[in-house]
mmCIF file of C-alpha atoms and ligand atoms in Angstrom:
data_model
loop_
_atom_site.group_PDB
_atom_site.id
_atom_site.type_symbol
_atom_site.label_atom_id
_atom_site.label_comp_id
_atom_site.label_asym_id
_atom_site.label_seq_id
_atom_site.Cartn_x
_atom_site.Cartn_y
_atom_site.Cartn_z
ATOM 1 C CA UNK A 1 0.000 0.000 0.000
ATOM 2 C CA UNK A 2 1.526 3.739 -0.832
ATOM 3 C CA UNK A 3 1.330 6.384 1.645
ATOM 4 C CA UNK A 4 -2.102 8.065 -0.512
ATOM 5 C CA UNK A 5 -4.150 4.730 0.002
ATOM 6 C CA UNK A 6 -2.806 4.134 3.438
ATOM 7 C CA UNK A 7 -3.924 7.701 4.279
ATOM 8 C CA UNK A 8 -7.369 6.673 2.332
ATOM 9 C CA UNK A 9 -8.015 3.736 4.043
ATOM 10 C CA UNK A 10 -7.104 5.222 7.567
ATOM 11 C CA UNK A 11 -10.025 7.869 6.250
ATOM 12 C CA UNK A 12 -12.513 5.201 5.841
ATOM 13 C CA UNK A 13 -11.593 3.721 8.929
ATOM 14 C CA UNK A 14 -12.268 6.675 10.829
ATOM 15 C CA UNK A 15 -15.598 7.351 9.366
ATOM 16 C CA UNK A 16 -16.840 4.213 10.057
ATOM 17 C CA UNK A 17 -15.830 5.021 13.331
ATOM 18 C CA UNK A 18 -17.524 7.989 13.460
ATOM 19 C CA UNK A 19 -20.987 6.485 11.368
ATOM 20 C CA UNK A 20 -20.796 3.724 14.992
ATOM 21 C CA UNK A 21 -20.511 6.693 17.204
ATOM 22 C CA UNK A 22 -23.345 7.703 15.569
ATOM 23 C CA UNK A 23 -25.177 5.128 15.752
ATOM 24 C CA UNK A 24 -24.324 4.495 19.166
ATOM 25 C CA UNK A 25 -25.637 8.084 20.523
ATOM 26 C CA UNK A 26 -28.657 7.668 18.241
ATOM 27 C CA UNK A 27 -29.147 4.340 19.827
ATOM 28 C CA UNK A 28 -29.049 5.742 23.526
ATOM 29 C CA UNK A 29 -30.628 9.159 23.007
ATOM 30 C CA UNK A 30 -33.778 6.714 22.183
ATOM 31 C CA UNK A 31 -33.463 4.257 25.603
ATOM 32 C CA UNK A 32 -33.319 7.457 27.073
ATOM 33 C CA UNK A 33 -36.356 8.485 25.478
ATOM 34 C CA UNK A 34 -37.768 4.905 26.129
ATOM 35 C CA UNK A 35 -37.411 5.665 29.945
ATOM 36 C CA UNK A 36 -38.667 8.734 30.471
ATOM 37 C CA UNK A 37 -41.778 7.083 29.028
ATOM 38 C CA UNK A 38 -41.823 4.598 31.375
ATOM 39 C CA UNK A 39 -41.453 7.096 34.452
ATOM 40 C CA UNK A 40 -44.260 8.751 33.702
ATOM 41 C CA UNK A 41 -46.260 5.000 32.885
ATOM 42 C CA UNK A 42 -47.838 2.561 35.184
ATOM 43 C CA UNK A 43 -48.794 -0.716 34.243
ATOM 44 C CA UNK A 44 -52.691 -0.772 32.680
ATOM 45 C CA UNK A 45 -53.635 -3.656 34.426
ATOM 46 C CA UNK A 46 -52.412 -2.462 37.642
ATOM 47 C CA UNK A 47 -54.255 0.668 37.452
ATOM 48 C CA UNK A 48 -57.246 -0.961 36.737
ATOM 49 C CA UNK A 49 -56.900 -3.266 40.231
ATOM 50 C CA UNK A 50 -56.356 0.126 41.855
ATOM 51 C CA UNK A 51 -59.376 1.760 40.358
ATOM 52 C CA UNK A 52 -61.334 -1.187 41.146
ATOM 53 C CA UNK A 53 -60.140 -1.412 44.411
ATOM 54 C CA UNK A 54 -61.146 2.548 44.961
ATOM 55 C CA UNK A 55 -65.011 1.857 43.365
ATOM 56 C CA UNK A 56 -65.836 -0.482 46.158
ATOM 57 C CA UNK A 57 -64.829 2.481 48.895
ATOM 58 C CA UNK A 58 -66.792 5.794 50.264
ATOM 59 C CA UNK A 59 -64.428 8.354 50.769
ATOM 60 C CA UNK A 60 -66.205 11.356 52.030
ATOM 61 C CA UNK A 61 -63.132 13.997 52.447
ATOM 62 C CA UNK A 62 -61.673 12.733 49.064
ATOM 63 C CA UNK A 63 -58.604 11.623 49.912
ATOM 64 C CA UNK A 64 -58.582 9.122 46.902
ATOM 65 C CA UNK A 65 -59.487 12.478 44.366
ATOM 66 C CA UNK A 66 -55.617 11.656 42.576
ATOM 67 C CA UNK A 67 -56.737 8.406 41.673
ATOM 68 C CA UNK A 68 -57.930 9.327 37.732
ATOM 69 C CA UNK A 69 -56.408 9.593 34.757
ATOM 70 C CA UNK A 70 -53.155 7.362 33.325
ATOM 71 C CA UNK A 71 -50.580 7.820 35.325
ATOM 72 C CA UNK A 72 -51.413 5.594 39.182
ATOM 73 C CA UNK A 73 -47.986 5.427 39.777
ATOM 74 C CA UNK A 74 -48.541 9.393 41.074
ATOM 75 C CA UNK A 75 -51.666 9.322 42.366
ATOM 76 C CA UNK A 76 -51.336 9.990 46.391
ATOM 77 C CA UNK A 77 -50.799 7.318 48.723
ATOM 78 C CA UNK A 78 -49.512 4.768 45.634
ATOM 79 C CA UNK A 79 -45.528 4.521 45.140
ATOM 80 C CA UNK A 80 -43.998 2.242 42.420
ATOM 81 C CA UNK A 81 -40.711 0.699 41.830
ATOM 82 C CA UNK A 82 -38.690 3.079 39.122
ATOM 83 C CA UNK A 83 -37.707 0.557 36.606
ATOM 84 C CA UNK A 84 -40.584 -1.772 36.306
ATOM 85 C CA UNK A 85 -43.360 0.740 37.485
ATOM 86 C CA UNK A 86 -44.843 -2.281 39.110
ATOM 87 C CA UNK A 87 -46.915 -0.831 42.218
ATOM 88 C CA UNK A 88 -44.742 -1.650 45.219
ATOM 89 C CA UNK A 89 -46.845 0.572 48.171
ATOM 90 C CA UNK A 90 -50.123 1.806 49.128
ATOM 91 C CA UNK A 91 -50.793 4.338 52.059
ATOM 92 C CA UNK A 92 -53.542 5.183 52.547
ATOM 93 C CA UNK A 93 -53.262 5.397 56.433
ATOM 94 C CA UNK A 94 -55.620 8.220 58.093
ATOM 95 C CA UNK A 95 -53.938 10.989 58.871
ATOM 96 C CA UNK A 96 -56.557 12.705 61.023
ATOM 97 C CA UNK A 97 -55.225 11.874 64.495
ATOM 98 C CA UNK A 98 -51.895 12.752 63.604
ATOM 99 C CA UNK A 99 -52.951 16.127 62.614
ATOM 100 C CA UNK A 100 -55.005 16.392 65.792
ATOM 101 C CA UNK A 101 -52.339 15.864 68.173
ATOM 102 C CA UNK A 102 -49.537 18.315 65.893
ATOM 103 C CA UNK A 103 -52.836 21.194 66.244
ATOM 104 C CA UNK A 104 -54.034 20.403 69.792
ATOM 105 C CA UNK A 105 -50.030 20.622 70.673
ATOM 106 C CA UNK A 106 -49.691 23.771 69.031
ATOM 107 C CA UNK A 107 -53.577 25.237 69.224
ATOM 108 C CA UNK A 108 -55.252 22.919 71.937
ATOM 109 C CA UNK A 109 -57.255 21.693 69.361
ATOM 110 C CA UNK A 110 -60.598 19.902 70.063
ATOM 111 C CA UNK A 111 -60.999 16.156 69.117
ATOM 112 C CA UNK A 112 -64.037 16.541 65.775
ATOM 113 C CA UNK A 113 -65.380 13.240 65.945
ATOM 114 C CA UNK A 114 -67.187 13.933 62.550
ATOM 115 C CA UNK A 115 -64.112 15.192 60.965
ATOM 116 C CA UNK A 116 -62.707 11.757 61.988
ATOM 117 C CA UNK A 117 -65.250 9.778 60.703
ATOM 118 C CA UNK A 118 -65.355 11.673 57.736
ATOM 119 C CA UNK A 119 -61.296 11.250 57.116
ATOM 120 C CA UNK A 120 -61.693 7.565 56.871
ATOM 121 C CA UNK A 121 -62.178 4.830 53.630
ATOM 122 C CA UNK A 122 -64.802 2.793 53.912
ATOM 123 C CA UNK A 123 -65.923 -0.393 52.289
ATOM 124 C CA UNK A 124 -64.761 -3.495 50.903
ATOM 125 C CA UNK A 125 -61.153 -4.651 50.220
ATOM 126 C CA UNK A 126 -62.025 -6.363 47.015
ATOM 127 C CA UNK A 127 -59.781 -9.432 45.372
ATOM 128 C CA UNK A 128 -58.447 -6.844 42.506
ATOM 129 C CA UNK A 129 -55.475 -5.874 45.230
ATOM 130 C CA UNK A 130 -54.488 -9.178 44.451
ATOM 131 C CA UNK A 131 -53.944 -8.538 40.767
ATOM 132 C CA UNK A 132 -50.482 -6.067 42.483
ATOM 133 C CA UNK A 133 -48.094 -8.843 42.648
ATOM 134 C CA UNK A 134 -45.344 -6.701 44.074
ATOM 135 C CA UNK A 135 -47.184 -5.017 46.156
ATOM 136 C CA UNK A 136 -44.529 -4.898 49.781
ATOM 137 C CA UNK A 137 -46.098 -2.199 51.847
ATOM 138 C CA UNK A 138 -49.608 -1.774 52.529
ATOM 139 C CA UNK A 139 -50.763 0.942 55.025
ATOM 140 C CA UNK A 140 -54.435 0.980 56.168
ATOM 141 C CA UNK A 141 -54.531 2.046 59.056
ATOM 142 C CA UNK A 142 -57.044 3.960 60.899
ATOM 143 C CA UNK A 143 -59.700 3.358 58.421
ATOM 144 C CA UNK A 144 -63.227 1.481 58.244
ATOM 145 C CA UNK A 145 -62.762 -1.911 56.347
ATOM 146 C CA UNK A 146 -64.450 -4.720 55.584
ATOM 147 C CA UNK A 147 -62.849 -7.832 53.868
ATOM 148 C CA UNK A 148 -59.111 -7.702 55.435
ATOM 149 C CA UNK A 149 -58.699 -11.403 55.106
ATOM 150 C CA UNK A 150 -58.339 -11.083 51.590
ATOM 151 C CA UNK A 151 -54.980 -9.317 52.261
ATOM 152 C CA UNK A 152 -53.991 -13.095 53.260
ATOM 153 C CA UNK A 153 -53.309 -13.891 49.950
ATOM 154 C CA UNK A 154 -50.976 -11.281 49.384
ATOM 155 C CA UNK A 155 -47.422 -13.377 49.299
ATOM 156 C CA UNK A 156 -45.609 -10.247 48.480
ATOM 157 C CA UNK A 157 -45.963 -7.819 51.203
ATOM 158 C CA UNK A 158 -43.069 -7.275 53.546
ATOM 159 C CA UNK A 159 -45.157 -4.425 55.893
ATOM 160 C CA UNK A 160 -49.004 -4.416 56.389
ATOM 161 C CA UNK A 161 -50.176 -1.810 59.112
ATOM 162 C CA UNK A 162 -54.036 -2.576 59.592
ATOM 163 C CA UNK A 163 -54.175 -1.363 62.914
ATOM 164 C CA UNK A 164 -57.514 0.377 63.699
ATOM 165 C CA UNK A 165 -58.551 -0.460 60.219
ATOM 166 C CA UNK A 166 -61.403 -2.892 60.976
ATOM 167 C CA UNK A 167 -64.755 -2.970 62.170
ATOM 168 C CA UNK A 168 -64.879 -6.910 61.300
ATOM 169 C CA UNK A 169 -63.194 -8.149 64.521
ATOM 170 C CA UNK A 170 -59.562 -8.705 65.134
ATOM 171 C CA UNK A 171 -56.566 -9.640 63.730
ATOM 172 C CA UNK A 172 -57.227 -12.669 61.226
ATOM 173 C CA UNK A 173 -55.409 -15.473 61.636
ATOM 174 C CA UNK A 174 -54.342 -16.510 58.027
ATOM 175 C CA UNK A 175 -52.125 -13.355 58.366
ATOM 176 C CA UNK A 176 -49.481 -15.324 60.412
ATOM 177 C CA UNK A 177 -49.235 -16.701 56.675
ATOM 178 C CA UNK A 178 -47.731 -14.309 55.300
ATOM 179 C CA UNK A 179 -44.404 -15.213 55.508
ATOM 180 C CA UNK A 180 -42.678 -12.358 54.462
ATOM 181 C CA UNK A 181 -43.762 -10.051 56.759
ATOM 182 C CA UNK A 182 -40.754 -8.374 59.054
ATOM 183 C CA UNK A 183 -42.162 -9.027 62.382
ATOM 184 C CA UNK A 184 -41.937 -6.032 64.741
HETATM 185 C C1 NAG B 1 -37.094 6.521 42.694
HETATM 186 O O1 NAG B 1 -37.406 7.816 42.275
HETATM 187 C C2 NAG B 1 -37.722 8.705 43.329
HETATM 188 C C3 NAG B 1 -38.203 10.010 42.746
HETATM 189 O O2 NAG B 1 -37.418 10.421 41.672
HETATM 190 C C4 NAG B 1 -36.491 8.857 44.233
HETATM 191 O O3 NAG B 1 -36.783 9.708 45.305
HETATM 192 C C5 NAG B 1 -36.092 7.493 44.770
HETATM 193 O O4 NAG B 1 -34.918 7.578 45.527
HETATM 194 C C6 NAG B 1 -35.897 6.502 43.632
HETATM 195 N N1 NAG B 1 -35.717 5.193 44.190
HETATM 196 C C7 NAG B 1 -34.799 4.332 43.749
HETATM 197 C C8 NAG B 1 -34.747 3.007 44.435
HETATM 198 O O5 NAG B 1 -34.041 4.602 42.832
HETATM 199 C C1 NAG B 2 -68.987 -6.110 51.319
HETATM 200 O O1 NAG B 2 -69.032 -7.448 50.877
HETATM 201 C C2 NAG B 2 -70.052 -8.203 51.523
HETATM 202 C C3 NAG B 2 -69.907 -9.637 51.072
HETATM 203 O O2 NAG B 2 -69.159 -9.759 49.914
HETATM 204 C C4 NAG B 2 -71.400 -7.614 51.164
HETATM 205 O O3 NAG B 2 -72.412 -8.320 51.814
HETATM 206 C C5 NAG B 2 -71.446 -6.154 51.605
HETATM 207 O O4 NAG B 2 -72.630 -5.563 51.183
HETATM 208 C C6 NAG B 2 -70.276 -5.393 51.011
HETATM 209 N N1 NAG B 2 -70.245 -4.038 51.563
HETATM 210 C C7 NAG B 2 -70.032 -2.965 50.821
HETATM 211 C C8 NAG B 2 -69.976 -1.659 51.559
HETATM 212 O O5 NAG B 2 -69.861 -3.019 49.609
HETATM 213 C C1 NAG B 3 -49.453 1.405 62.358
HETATM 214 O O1 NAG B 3 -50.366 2.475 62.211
HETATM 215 C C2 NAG B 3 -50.659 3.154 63.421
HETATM 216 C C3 NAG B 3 -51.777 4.131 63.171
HETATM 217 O O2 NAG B 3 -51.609 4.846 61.980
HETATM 218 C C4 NAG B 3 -49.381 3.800 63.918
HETATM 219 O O3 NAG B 3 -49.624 4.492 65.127
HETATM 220 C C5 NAG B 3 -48.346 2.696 64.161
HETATM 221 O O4 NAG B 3 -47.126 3.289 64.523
HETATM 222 C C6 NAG B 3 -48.146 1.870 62.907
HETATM 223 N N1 NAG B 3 -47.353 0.697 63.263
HETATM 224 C C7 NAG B 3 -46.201 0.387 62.677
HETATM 225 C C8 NAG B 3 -45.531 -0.847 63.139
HETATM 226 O O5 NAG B 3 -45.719 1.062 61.770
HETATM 227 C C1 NAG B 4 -52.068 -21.026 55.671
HETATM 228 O O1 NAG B 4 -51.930 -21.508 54.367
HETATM 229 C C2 NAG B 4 -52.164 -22.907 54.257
HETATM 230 C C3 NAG B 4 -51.817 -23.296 52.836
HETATM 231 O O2 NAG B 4 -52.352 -22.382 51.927
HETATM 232 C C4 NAG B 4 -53.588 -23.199 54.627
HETATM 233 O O3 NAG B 4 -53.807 -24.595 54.527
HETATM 234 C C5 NAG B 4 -53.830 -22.766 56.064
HETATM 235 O O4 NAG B 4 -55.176 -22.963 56.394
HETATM 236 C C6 NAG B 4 -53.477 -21.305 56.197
HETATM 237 N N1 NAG B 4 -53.533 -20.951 57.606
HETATM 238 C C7 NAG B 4 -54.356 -20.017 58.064
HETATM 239 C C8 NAG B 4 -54.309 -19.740 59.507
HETATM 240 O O5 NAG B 4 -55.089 -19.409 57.305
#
């Protein structure tokens, strides 16, 4: 090879270098693109358990309002996992008595037994929860709930906080089997 084609094919070398480059940023500029979609997204069928799971509870103050529209992964009280937007926590605990006890500390607020009653879901807990396979934490607390032994059946949850949120007697015993529960 003579210097001119050496310096030729050290040209064509360098552009296919450059058309991979390319290529290559062209390639990632669109997984980027891919996973901003995906933050935003939330798995249909998922929102659908959620929305079902809403229809079959009175909420007088409106504290499920958020739950509309596409995106459940950022409606209040849900949280899901950032890479698989798989719902991974519900909390949906009533806040009322907190909020008491930070105003009658700082106003001597009175206890308003119908703004209680009126701060907590009501209802059914209906089978669709079970549709959120990775569900882990599940925060009901404070509430007025029928149906809690369907939350036997759900393998996947590491916390469950039902305190308070029963009428229907007691703790249930087919929640000793879920076994991954972190005792505390
Ligand atoms: C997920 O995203 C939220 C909000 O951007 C962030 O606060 C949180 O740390 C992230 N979690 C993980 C495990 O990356
Ligand atoms: C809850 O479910 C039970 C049995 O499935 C039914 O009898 C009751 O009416 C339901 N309550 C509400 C508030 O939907
Ligand atoms: C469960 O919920 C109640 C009432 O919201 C709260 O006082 C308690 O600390 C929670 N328990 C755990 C173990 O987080
Ligand atoms: C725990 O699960 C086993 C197997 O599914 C079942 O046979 C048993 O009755 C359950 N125990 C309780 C207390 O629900």
């Amino acid at each position: 090879m003579d210097r001119c084609n050496a310096n030729l094919f050290n040209l064509t070398y360098l552009l296919n270098i450059a058309h991979y480059l390319l290529l290559f940023s062209l390639a990632s500029s669109c997984l980027h693109l891919t996973k901003l979609r995906l933050v935003d997204g939330c798995i249909q069928e998922e929102r659908q358990a959620l929305l079902s799971f809403k229809q079959h509870l009175t909420d007088p103050s409106g504290r499920l309002s958020s739950w509309a529209g596409h995106h459940c992964c950022h409606w209040k009280g849900v949280s899901c996992d950032n890479r698989s937007r798989r719902v991974t926590k519900i909390d949906l605990r009533n806040t009322y008595e907190d909020r008491f006890f930070d105003d009658a500390d700082d106003y001597g607020e009175e206890w308003d037994e119908a703004a209680y009653e009126e701060s907590c879901l009501r209802g059914n807990i209906t089978s669709s929860l079970l549709s959120l396979k990775h569900l882990s934490y599940l925060d009901l607390s404070d509430n007025n709930l029928q149906g809690i032994s369907i939350l036997c059946q759900l393998q996947s949850l590491r916390y469950l906080n039902i305190s308070f949120a029963s009428s229907d007697g007691g703790i249930h015993n087919c929640l000793f089997n879920l076994t991954n529960l972190k005792k505390t």
